[in-house]
C-alpha positions as a Markdown table, in Angstrom:
| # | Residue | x | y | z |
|---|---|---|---|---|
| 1 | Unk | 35.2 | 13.1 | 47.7 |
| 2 | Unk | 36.5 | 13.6 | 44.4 |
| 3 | Unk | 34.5 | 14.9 | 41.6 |
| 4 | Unk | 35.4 | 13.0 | 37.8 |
| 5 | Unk | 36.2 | 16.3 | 34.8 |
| 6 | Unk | 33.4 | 15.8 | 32.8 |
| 7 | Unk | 35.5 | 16.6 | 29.7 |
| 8 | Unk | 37.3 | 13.4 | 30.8 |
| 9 | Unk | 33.9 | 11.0 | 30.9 |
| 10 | Unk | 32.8 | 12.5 | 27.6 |
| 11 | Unk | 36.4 | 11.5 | 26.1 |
| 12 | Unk | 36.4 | 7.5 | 27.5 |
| 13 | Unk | 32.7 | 7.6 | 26.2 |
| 14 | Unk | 33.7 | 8.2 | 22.7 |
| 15 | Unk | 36.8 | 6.0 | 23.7 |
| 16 | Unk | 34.3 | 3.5 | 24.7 |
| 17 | Unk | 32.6 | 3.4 | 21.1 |
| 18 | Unk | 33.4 | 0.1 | 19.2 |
| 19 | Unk | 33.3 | 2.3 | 16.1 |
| 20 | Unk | 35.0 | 5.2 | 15.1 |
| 21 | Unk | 33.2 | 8.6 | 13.4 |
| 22 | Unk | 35.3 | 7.7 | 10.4 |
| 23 | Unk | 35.4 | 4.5 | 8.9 |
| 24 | Unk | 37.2 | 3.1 | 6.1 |
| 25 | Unk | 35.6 | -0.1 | 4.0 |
| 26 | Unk | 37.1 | -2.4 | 0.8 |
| 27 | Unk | 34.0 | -3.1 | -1.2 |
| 28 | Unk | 35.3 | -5.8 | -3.4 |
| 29 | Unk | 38.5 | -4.2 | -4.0 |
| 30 | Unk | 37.3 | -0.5 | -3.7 |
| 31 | Unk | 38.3 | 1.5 | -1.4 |
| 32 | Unk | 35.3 | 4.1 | 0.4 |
| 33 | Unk | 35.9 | 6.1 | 3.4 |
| 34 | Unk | 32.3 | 7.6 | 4.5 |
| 35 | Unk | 31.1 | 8.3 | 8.3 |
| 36 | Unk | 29.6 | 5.7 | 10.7 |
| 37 | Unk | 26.5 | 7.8 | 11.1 |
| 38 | Unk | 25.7 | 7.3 | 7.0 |
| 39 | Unk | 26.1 | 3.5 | 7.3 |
| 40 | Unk | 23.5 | 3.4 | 9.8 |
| 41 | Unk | 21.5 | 5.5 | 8.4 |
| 42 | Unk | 18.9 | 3.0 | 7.3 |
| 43 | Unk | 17.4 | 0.9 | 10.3 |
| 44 | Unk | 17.3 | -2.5 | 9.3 |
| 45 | Unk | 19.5 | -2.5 | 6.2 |
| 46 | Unk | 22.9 | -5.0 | 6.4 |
| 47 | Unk | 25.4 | -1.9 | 6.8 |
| 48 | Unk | 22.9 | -1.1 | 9.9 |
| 49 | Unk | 23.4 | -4.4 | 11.3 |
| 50 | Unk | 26.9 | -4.9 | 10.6 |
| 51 | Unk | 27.7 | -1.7 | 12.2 |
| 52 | Unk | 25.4 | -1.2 | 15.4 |
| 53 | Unk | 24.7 | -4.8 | 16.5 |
| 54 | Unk | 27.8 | -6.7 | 15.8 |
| 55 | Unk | 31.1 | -6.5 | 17.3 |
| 56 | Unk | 33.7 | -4.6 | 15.1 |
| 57 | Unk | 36.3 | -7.6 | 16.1 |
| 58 | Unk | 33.7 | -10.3 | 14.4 |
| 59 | Unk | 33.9 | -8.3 | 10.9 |
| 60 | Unk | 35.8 | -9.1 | 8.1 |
| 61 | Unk | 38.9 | -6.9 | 8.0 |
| 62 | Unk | 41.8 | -6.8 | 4.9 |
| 63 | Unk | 44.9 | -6.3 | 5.3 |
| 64 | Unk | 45.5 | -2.9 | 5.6 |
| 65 | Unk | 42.6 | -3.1 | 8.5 |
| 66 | Unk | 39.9 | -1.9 | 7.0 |
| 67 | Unk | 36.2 | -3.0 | 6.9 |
| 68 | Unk | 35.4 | -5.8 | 3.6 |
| 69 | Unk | 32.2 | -6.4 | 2.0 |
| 70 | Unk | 32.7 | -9.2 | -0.9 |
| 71 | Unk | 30.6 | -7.4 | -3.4 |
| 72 | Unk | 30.5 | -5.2 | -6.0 |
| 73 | Unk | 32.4 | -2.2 | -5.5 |
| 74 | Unk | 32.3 | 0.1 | -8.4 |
| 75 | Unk | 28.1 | -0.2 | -7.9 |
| 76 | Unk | 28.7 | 0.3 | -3.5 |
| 77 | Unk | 29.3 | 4.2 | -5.3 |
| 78 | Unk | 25.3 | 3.9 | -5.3 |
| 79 | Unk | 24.5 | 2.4 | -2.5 |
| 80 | Unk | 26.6 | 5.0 | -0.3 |
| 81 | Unk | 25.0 | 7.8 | -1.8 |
| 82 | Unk | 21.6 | 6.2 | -1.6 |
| 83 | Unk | 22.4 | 5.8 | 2.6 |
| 84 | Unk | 23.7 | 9.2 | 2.7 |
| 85 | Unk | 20.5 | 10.7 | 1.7 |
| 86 | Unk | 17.9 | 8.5 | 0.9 |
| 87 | Unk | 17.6 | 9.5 | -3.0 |
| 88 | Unk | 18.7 | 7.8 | -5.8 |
| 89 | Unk | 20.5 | 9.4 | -9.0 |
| 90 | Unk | 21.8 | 7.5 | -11.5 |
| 91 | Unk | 23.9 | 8.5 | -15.0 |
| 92 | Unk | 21.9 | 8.8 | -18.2 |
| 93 | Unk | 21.5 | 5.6 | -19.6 |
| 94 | Unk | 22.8 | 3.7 | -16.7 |
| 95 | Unk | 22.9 | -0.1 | -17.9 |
| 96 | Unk | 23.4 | -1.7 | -14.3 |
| 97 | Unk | 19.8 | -1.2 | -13.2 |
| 98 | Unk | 19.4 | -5.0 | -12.6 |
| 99 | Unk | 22.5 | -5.5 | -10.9 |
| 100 | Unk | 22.7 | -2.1 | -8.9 |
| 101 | Unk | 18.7 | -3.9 | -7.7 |
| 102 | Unk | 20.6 | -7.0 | -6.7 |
| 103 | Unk | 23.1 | -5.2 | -4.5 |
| 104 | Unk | 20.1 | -3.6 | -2.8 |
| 105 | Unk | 18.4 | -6.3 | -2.2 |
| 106 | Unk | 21.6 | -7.9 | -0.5 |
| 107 | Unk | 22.0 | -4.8 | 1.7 |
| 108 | Unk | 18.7 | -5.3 | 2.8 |
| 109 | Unk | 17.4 | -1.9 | 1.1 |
| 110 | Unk | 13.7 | -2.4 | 0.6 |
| 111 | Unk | 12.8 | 1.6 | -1.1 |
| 112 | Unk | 15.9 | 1.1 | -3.1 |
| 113 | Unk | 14.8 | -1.7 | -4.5 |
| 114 | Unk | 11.3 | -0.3 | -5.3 |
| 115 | Unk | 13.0 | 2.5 | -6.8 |
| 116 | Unk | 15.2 | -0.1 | -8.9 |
| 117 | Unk | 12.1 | -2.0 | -10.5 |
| 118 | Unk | 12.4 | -2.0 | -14.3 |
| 119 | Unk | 10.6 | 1.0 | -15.7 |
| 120 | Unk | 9.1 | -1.5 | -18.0 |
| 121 | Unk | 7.7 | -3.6 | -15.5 |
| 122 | Unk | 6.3 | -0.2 | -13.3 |
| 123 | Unk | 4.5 | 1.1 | -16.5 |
| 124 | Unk | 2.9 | -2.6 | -17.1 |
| 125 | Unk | 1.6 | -2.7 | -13.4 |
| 126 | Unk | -0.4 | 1.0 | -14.0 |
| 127 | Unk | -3.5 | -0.6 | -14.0 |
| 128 | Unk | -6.1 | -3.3 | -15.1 |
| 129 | Unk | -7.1 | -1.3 | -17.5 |
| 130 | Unk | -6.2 | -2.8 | -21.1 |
| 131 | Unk | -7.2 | 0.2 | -22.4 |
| 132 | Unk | -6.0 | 2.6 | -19.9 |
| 133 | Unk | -2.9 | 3.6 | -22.7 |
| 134 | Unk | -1.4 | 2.6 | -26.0 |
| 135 | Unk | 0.7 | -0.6 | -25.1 |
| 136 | Unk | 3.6 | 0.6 | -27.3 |
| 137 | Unk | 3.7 | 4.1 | -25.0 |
| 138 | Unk | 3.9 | 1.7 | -22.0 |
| 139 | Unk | 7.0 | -0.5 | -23.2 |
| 140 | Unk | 8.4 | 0.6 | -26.4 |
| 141 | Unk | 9.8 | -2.4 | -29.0 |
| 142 | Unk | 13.7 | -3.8 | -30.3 |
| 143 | Unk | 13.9 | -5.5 | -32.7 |
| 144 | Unk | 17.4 | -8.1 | -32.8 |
| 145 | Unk | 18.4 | -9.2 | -36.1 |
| 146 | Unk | 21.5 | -11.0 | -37.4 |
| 147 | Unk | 23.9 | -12.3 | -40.1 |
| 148 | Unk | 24.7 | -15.8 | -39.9 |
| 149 | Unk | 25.6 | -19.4 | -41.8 |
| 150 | Unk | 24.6 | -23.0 | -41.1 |
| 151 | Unk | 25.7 | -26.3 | -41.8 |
| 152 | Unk | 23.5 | -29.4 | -42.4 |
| 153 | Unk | 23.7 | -32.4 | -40.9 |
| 154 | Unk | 24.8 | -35.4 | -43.0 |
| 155 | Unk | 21.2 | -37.6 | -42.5 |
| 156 | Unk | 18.6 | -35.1 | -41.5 |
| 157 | Unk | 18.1 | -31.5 | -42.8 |
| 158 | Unk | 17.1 | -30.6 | -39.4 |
| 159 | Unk | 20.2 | -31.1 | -37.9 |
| 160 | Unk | 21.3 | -27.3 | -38.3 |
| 161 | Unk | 24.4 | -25.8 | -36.5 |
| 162 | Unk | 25.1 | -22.2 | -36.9 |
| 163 | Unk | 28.9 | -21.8 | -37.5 |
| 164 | Unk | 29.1 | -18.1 | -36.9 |
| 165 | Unk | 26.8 | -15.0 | -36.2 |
| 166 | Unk | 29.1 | -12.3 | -38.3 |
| 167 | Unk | 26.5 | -9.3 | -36.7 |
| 168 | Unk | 24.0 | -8.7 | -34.3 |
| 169 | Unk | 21.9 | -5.5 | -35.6 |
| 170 | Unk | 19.4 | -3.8 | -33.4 |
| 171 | Unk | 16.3 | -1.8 | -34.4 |
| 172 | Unk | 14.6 | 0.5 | -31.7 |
| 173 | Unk | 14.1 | 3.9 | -30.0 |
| 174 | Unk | 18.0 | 5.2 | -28.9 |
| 175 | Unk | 17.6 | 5.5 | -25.1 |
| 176 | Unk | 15.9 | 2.0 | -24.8 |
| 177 | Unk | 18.5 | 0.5 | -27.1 |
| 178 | Unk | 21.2 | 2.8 | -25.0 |
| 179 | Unk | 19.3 | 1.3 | -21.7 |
| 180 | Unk | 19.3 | -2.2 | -22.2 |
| 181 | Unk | 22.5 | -2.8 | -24.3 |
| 182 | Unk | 24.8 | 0.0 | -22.7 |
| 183 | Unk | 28.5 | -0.3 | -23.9 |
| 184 | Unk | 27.8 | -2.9 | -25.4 |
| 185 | Unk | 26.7 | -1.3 | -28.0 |
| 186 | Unk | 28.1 | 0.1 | -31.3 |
| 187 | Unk | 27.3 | 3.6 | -32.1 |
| 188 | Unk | 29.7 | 4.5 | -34.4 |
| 189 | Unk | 27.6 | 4.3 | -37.7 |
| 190 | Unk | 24.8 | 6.4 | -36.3 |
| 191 | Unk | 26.5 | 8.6 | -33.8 |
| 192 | Unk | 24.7 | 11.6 | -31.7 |
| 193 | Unk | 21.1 | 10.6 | -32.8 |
| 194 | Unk | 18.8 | 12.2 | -30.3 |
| 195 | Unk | 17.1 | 10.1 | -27.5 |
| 196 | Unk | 13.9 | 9.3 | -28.6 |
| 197 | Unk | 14.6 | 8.8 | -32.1 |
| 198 | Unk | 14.4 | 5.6 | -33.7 |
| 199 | Unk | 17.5 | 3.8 | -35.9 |
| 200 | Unk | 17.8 | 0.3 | -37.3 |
| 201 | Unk | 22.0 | 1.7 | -37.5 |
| 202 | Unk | 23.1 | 0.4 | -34.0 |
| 203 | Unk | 24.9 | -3.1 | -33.8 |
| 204 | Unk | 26.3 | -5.3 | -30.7 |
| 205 | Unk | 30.2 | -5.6 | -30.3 |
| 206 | Unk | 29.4 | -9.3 | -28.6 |
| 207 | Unk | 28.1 | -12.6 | -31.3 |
| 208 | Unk | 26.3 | -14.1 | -29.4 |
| 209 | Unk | 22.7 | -14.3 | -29.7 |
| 210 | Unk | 22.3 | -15.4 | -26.3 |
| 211 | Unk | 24.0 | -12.9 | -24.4 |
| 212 | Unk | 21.8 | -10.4 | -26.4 |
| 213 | Unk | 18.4 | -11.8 | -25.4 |
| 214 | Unk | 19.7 | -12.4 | -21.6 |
| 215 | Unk | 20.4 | -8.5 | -21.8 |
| 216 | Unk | 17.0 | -8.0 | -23.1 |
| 217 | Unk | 15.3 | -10.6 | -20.4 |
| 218 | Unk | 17.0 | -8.7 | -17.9 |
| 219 | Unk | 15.7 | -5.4 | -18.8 |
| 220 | Unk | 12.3 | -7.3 | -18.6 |
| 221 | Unk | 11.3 | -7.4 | -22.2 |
| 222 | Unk | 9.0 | -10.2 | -23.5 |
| 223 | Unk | 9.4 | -11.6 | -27.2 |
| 224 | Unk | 6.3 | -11.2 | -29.1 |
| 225 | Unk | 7.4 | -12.7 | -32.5 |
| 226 | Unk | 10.1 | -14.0 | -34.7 |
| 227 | Unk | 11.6 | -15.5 | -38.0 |
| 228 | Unk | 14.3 | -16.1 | -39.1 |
| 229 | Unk | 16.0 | -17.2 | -42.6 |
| 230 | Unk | 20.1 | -18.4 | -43.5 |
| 231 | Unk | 22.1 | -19.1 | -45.8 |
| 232 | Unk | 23.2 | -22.8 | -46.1 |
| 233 | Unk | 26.0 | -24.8 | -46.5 |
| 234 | Unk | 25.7 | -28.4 | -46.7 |
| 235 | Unk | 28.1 | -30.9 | -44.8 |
| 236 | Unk | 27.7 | -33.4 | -47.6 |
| 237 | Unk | 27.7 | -33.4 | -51.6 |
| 238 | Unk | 23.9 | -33.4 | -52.2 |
């Protein structure tokens, strides 16, 4: 009776394995190579699925053959070093917090998410306590401001369109402003001011009032109060 080499079982084992050690993915265009033991890393998370309990013929491929995800690649950087060791470190000032927490969610990353949670909304949830700390420690304040003209409607004065906003100016500390706005905002009339320093300098490149509250609703701020004044140009001769 013939015995099998043991080298050779260990060999068709491996041979056997419907992933390789080394595997190569396209992350919406991006290009990560990273090993099969550090995508399923995570019980329970998508890349842990994808890779342990489907069949590596059922998954997407491109056209070069390798793995695709249809998401974000340049914020997968994060979420493969977040699976490699279960930490997360971002850049100072990183102003993807929101989306980088949507990503996790769709990888099905539950402690990445909790690490994720707006710092504003993590110091709001401290306690019960109203009096527990001052409430501008716990959030901190910007204030948005802006230059803009208006017509008047020809029968009723309330009929007011804005025809331009020529600059969106914003007031607050410099890493909350640096935070929310990221490079999207202008720095060049108040450049190197330290962190936690507070300038009324900074202005948005965008003009569109919109876009800067979405930023600021994102970033889970809550407006407490506002006015506003113009200057007027009338769309008939009175």
């Amino acid at each position: 009776m013939a015995l099998a080499d043991p080298a050779s079982c260990a060999k068709g084992s491996e041979d056997s394995s419907p992933f390789p050690d080394i595997i190569e993915l396209n992350v919406g265009g991006q290009v990560y190579i990273t090993r099969h033991p550090t995508l399923v890393s995570v019980p329970g998370s998508l890349l842990w699925e994808m890779f342990t309990q489907k069949n590596a013929r059922s998954l997407a491929r491109d056209s070069k053959g390798r793995f695709f995800v249809d998401r974000d690649g340049f914020l997968f950087r994060y979420i493969l070093d977040y699976m490699r060791d279960q930490q997360l470190v971002l850049p100072e000032h990183f102003p993807e917090r929101g989306r980088l927490q949507r990503e996790a969610e769709y990888f099905m990353l539950p402690e990445l998410v909790k690490l994720l949670v707006p710092k504003l909304s993590e110091q709001n949830s401290l306690g019960d306590d109203p009096c527990q700390s001052d409430p501008e420690e716990l959030a901190g304040f910007i204030t948005i401001g802006y230059r803009g003209s208006y017509t008047l409607g020809r029968d009723s004065q309330t009929d007011a369109k804005f025809r331009r906003v020529a600059r969106i100016m914003v007031c607050g500390k410099t890493s909350l402003a640096k935070e929310v706005f990221g490079d999207t905002l202008n720095e060049s009339r108040d450049p190197d001011r330290p962190p936690e320093r507070y300038t009324s300098r900074y202005y948005l490149k965008f003009t569109f009032l919109e876009q800067a509250f979405d930023k600021l609703a994102d970033a889970g701020f809550h407006m407490v109060a506002c006015n506003s004044t113009g200057t007027c140009a009338f769309a008939h001769e009175q």
